[in-house]
Amino acid sequence: MVFTPSPMLLKLLYTRGSLHNLPQEAGVAFSIKNRLDNAKVTGFKQVQIGEVVIPAANIRVDLGGGELRPAADINADGQAVELPVGRTLTFLLDTPALAEGIHPVQVWFSTDAFGDLHVEVEDAIVGTANVKPRIPRSEEDDYSEAAIAARQRFAEQFSDTEFTHLKHYSFDAHQLQGNCEHFMGVAQIPVGLAGPLTVNGEHAQGDFLIPLATTEGTLVASYNRGIQLLNLCGGVKCTVIGDAMQRAPVFVFHDARGARDFGKWVEDNIDQIRPQAESTSRVAKLQYIDTYLSNKFAYLRFNFSTGDAAGQNMVGRATFAACSWILENYKDHKVEHFYLESNFATDKKASQINVMRTRGKRVVAEAVVKRDVLMQRMRVTPEQLAYHGQVSNVGAFISGANNNGAHSANGITAMFIATGQDVANVSESSAGILYSEVTPEGDLYISITIPSLIVATHGGGTGLATQNECLQMLGCVGRGTVRKFAEIVAGVVLAGELSLGAAISSSDWVSSHEQYGRNR
């Protein structure tokens, strides 16, 4: 199933800022980029700029890679042009050069998926700005040895520096397509080992050796110390209690009543919206839509399950399809404006809504630490740690922190770098709710809830060379392993909370850093 784009969304096909005059009076050009869904272009009718109509006979289409096609030759009878999501087509128009200023642009063409389309926008011809040196790239193969070497030479000449280590790597650079643009080398980050950690999860069961990529002294040692403590007490119990990834569009109306009525309509039509969203992916499943109203705005928070992928791009595409159907079918009030992301999903940002409603995996790690083991290994009592936790809660409350624990971001970041996660997701994933109490037996119960742990074992950087090897070390490669990975991460986080919390309580924190973490 492919969705029908509304006129409002059709404008997004045009790449604003792409309108320009070709050199040597050779005509005018602009670009379109498929930001909707996979399709084939089955024909071109014409382009109109201002009052000037350019027929298909006077248009060529640059398909990339040096391939040019007359627009008049593109048709549904074996001459269609593949237009997957993300592909750009450049129109070369045989028409006089345009004057500087704003010009209305209209394009008529046909597709197999969407039918006949009419895109109408405005774009501008601007004067030539000061030209800066451009990073070398190859249109044919930007991950070839020649293209990479050209960028290395460019960087050395530009910075007047010779690179000895940055240029050396051990994998085929073509694997980076879709992960890194303008590739020229690698930043080698040390990977230390902690563990093995005994995890008693529903998905992760057994002993796991933990790879931690970091340049911070004492970090690996600290986590290893916490892991040893947990192992002596039977390991860590981990549970995934929530799983959802969001995209949050906003619809703008003339007044608050329009927004209110729209929110009710969305609620009543969820069964029609769901198949539109799920048509874009075999994996993404729409769980529910939360509606939040403010002023004259209706914020919709689409919540999806995304399999083993983190899923931000997946849910963006699915939500786009759903919203296109909504824009086409909602008739009660005029939608004044629409934006696919309203900042309400809080992508790459910590937020209270993620703490309350979950983003990614919501995971709890918990353990009962025996009194004698805690005193012998960490030189603190359960009462000391529990009381320290109460004092720290006040400090976290006053400061407005999103975490009342010690340093969950340390372990999460080190594991993210090692395993090819999107490291910027530490912004959300670092949120934590730490709780401890002294049991009737005099032991320490301690647990941490990570409400928005965004992890993947498929897609993104997880398939790259060293990152995939670290996932293999954890046994988290293959279908159905993402919750296993989430449980392991949560267990490591709890180990770090115990270790650092005890170090601060026993005043070993500074001395440990002086002994193990100095590099000056």
mmCIF file with all atom_site columns, N, CA and C in Angstrom, residues 345-377:
data_model
loop_
_atom_site.group_PDB
_atom_site.id
_atom_site.type_symbol
_atom_site.label_atom_id
_atom_site.label_alt_id
_atom_site.label_comp_id
_atom_site.label_asym_id
_atom_site.label_entity_id
_atom_site.label_seq_id
_atom_site.pdbx_PDB_ins_code
_atom_site.Cartn_x
_atom_site.Cartn_y
_atom_site.Cartn_z
_atom_site.occupancy
_atom_site.B_iso_or_equiv
_atom_site.pdbx_formal_charge
_atom_site.auth_seq_id
_atom_site.auth_comp_id
_atom_site.auth_asym_id
_atom_site.auth_atom_id
_atom_site.pdbx_PDB_model_num
ATOM 1  N N  . ALA A 1 345 ? 8.589  14.790 20.220 1.00 0.00 ? 345 ALA A N  1
ATOM 2  C CA . ALA A 1 345 ? 9.200  13.462 20.387 1.00 0.00 ? 345 ALA A CA 1
ATOM 3  C C  . ALA A 1 345 ? 10.513 13.577 21.157 1.00 0.00 ? 345 ALA A C  1
ATOM 4  N N  . THR A 1 346 ? 11.035 14.784 21.236 1.00 0.00 ? 346 THR A N  1
ATOM 5  C CA . THR A 1 346 ? 12.289 15.123 21.917 1.00 0.00 ? 346 THR A CA 1
ATOM 6  C C  . THR A 1 346 ? 13.430 14.231 21.467 1.00 0.00 ? 346 THR A C  1
ATOM 7  N N  . ASP A 1 347 ? 13.550 14.082 20.149 1.00 0.00 ? 347 ASP A N  1
ATOM 8  C CA . ASP A 1 347 ? 14.637 13.302 19.566 1.00 0.00 ? 347 ASP A CA 1
ATOM 9  C C  . ASP A 1 347 ? 15.973 13.924 19.934 1.00 0.00 ? 347 ASP A C  1
ATOM 10 N N  . LYS A 1 348 ? 16.877 13.130 20.474 1.00 0.00 ? 348 LYS A N  1
ATOM 11 C CA . LYS A 1 348 ? 18.220 13.553 20.876 1.00 0.00 ? 348 LYS A CA 1
ATOM 12 C C  . LYS A 1 348 ? 18.199 14.586 22.004 1.00 0.00 ? 348 LYS A C  1
ATOM 13 N N  . LYS A 1 349 ? 17.131 14.568 22.796 1.00 0.00 ? 349 LYS A N  1
ATOM 14 C CA . LYS A 1 349 ? 17.032 15.493 23.929 1.00 0.00 ? 349 LYS A CA 1
ATOM 15 C C  . LYS A 1 349 ? 16.394 14.766 25.110 1.00 0.00 ? 349 LYS A C  1
ATOM 16 N N  . ALA A 1 350 ? 16.906 15.045 26.299 1.00 0.00 ? 350 ALA A N  1
ATOM 17 C CA . ALA A 1 350 ? 16.272 14.511 27.501 1.00 0.00 ? 350 ALA A CA 1
ATOM 18 C C  . ALA A 1 350 ? 14.980 15.262 27.753 1.00 0.00 ? 350 ALA A C  1
ATOM 19 N N  . SER A 1 351 ? 13.963 14.573 28.263 1.00 0.00 ? 351 SER A N  1
ATOM 20 C CA . SER A 1 351 ? 12.684 15.234 28.506 1.00 0.00 ? 351 SER A CA 1
ATOM 21 C C  . SER A 1 351 ? 11.888 14.465 29.551 1.00 0.00 ? 351 SER A C  1
ATOM 22 N N  . GLN A 1 352 ? 10.988 15.180 30.188 1.00 0.00 ? 352 GLN A N  1
ATOM 23 C CA . GLN A 1 352 ? 10.141 14.552 31.188 1.00 0.00 ? 352 GLN A CA 1
ATOM 24 C C  . GLN A 1 352 ? 9.123  13.611 30.555 1.00 0.00 ? 352 GLN A C  1
ATOM 25 N N  . ILE A 1 353 ? 8.677  13.925 29.330 1.00 0.00 ? 353 ILE A N  1
ATOM 26 C CA . ILE A 1 353 ? 7.690  13.042 28.714 1.00 0.00 ? 353 ILE A CA 1
ATOM 27 C C  . ILE A 1 353 ? 8.293  11.674 28.416 1.00 0.00 ? 353 ILE A C  1
ATOM 28 N N  . ASN A 1 354 ? 9.579  11.628 28.093 1.00 0.00 ? 354 ASN A N  1
ATOM 29 C CA . ASN A 1 354 ? 10.213 10.332 27.875 1.00 0.00 ? 354 ASN A CA 1
ATOM 30 C C  . ASN A 1 354 ? 10.363 9.558  29.176 1.00 0.00 ? 354 ASN A C  1
ATOM 31 N N  . VAL A 1 355 ? 10.597 10.268 30.260 1.00 0.00 ? 355 VAL A N  1
ATOM 32 C CA . VAL A 1 355 ? 10.662 9.608  31.565 1.00 0.00 ? 355 VAL A CA 1
ATOM 33 C C  . VAL A 1 355 ? 9.303  9.011  31.922 1.00 0.00 ? 355 VAL A C  1
ATOM 34 N N  . MET A 1 356 ? 8.234  9.739  31.594 1.00 0.00 ? 356 MET A N  1
ATOM 35 C CA . MET A 1 356 ? 6.891  9.283  31.943 1.00 0.00 ? 356 MET A CA 1
ATOM 36 C C  . MET A 1 356 ? 6.347  8.249  30.963 1.00 0.00 ? 356 MET A C  1
ATOM 37 N N  . ARG A 1 357 ? 6.580  8.448  29.655 1.00 0.00 ? 357 ARG A N  1
ATOM 38 C CA . ARG A 1 357 ? 5.871  7.670  28.643 1.00 0.00 ? 357 ARG A CA 1
ATOM 39 C C  . ARG A 1 357 ? 6.742  6.676  27.883 1.00 0.00 ? 357 ARG A C  1
ATOM 40 N N  . THR A 1 358 ? 8.065  6.722  28.069 1.00 0.00 ? 358 THR A N  1
ATOM 41 C CA . THR A 1 358 ? 9.011  5.789  27.433 1.00 0.00 ? 358 THR A CA 1
ATOM 42 C C  . THR A 1 358 ? 9.363  6.232  26.016 1.00 0.00 ? 358 THR A C  1
ATOM 43 N N  . ARG A 1 359 ? 10.645 6.162  25.691 1.00 0.00 ? 359 ARG A N  1
ATOM 44 C CA . ARG A 1 359 ? 11.135 6.307  24.317 1.00 0.00 ? 359 ARG A CA 1
ATOM 45 C C  . ARG A 1 359 ? 12.248 5.294  24.153 1.00 0.00 ? 359 ARG A C  1
ATOM 46 N N  . GLY A 1 360 ? 12.130 4.395  23.184 1.00 0.00 ? 360 GLY A N  1
ATOM 47 C CA . GLY A 1 360 ? 13.060 3.278  23.096 1.00 0.00 ? 360 GLY A CA 1
ATOM 48 C C  . GLY A 1 360 ? 12.611 2.179  24.043 1.00 0.00 ? 360 GLY A C  1
ATOM 49 N N  . LYS A 1 361 ? 13.554 1.647  24.792 1.00 0.00 ? 361 LYS A N  1
ATOM 50 C CA . LYS A 1 361 ? 13.244 0.571  25.736 1.00 0.00 ? 361 LYS A CA 1
ATOM 51 C C  . LYS A 1 361 ? 13.210 1.128  27.162 1.00 0.00 ? 361 LYS A C  1
ATOM 52 N N  . ARG A 1 362 ? 12.205 0.728  27.898 1.00 0.00 ? 362 ARG A N  1
ATOM 53 C CA . ARG A 1 362 ? 12.117 1.058  29.327 1.00 0.00 ? 362 ARG A CA 1
ATOM 54 C C  . ARG A 1 362 ? 12.573 -0.190 30.077 1.00 0.00 ? 362 ARG A C  1
ATOM 55 N N  . VAL A 1 363 ? 13.703 -0.079 30.756 1.00 0.00 ? 363 VAL A N  1
ATOM 56 C CA . VAL A 1 363 ? 14.342 -1.259 31.345 1.00 0.00 ? 363 VAL A CA 1
ATOM 57 C C  . VAL A 1 363 ? 14.609 -1.021 32.821 1.00 0.00 ? 363 VAL A C  1
ATOM 58 N N  . VAL A 1 364 ? 14.403 -2.071 33.612 1.00 0.00 ? 364 VAL A N  1
ATOM 59 C CA . VAL A 1 364 ? 14.725 -2.026 35.036 1.00 0.00 ? 364 VAL A CA 1
ATOM 60 C C  . VAL A 1 364 ? 15.806 -3.061 35.323 1.00 0.00 ? 364 VAL A C  1
ATOM 61 N N  . ALA A 1 365 ? 16.849 -2.640 36.012 1.00 0.00 ? 365 ALA A N  1
ATOM 62 C CA . ALA A 1 365 ? 17.881 -3.558 36.516 1.00 0.00 ? 365 ALA A CA 1
ATOM 63 C C  . ALA A 1 365 ? 17.846 -3.494 38.035 1.00 0.00 ? 365 ALA A C  1
ATOM 64 N N  . GLU A 1 366 ? 17.852 -4.648 38.691 1.00 0.00 ? 366 GLU A N  1
ATOM 65 C CA . GLU A 1 366 ? 17.739 -4.670 40.145 1.00 0.00 ? 366 GLU A CA 1
ATOM 66 C C  . GLU A 1 366 ? 18.549 -5.817 40.725 1.00 0.00 ? 366 GLU A C  1
ATOM 67 N N  . ALA A 1 367 ? 18.920 -5.636 41.985 1.00 0.00 ? 367 ALA A N  1
ATOM 68 C CA . ALA A 1 367 ? 19.725 -6.653 42.654 1.00 0.00 ? 367 ALA A CA 1
ATOM 69 C C  . ALA A 1 367 ? 19.605 -6.478 44.161 1.00 0.00 ? 367 ALA A C  1
ATOM 70 N N  . VAL A 1 368 ? 19.819 -7.561 44.883 1.00 0.00 ? 368 VAL A N  1
ATOM 71 C CA . VAL A 1 368 ? 19.976 -7.526 46.337 1.00 0.00 ? 368 VAL A CA 1
ATOM 72 C C  . VAL A 1 368 ? 21.440 -7.802 46.634 1.00 0.00 ? 368 VAL A C  1
ATOM 73 N N  . VAL A 1 369 ? 22.115 -6.795 47.205 1.00 0.00 ? 369 VAL A N  1
ATOM 74 C CA . VAL A 1 369 ? 23.545 -6.903 47.498 1.00 0.00 ? 369 VAL A CA 1
ATOM 75 C C  . VAL A 1 369 ? 23.696 -7.296 48.970 1.00 0.00 ? 369 VAL A C  1
ATOM 76 N N  . LYS A 1 370 ? 24.326 -8.413 49.194 1.00 0.00 ? 370 LYS A N  1
ATOM 77 C CA . LYS A 1 370 ? 24.474 -8.932 50.553 1.00 0.00 ? 370 LYS A CA 1
ATOM 78 C C  . LYS A 1 370 ? 25.313 -7.987 51.409 1.00 0.00 ? 370 LYS A C  1
ATOM 79 N N  . ARG A 1 371 ? 24.905 -7.873 52.649 1.00 0.00 ? 371 ARG A N  1
ATOM 80 C CA . ARG A 1 371 ? 25.546 -6.931 53.561 1.00 0.00 ? 371 ARG A CA 1
ATOM 81 C C  . ARG A 1 371 ? 27.037 -7.206 53.712 1.00 0.00 ? 371 ARG A C  1
ATOM 82 N N  . ASP A 1 372 ? 27.386 -8.470 53.936 1.00 0.00 ? 372 ASP A N  1
ATOM 83 C CA . ASP A 1 372 ? 28.795 -8.779 54.178 1.00 0.00 ? 372 ASP A CA 1
ATOM 84 C C  . ASP A 1 372 ? 29.642 -8.552 52.928 1.00 0.00 ? 372 ASP A C  1
ATOM 85 N N  . VAL A 1 373 ? 29.076 -8.850 51.747 1.00 0.00 ? 373 VAL A N  1
ATOM 86 C CA . VAL A 1 373 ? 29.819 -8.647 50.502 1.00 0.00 ? 373 VAL A CA 1
ATOM 87 C C  . VAL A 1 373 ? 30.029 -7.149 50.259 1.00 0.00 ? 373 VAL A C  1
ATOM 88 N N  . LEU A 1 374 ? 29.008 -6.358 50.519 1.00 0.00 ? 374 LEU A N  1
ATOM 89 C CA . LEU A 1 374 ? 29.109 -4.917 50.316 1.00 0.00 ? 374 LEU A CA 1
ATOM 90 C C  . LEU A 1 374 ? 30.154 -4.303 51.238 1.00 0.00 ? 374 LEU A C  1
ATOM 91 N N  . MET A 1 375 ? 30.150 -4.726 52.477 1.00 0.00 ? 375 MET A N  1
ATOM 92 C CA . MET A 1 375 ? 31.102 -4.166 53.440 1.00 0.00 ? 375 MET A CA 1
ATOM 93 C C  . MET A 1 375 ? 32.530 -4.597 53.114 1.00 0.00 ? 375 MET A C  1
ATOM 94 N N  . GLN A 1 376 ? 32.698 -5.862 52.722 1.00 0.00 ? 376 GLN A N  1
ATOM 95 C CA . GLN A 1 376 ? 34.043 -6.369 52.453 1.00 0.00 ? 376 GLN A CA 1
ATOM 96 C C  . GLN A 1 376 ? 34.615 -5.791 51.171 1.00 0.00 ? 376 GLN A C  1
ATOM 97 N N  . ARG A 1 377 ? 33.781 -5.728 50.122 1.00 0.00 ? 377 ARG A N  1
ATOM 98 C CA . ARG A 1 377 ? 34.270 -5.310 48.805 1.00 0.00 ? 377 ARG A CA 1
ATOM 99 C C  . ARG A 1 377 ? 34.274 -3.789 48.623 1.00 0.00 ? 377 ARG A C  1
#
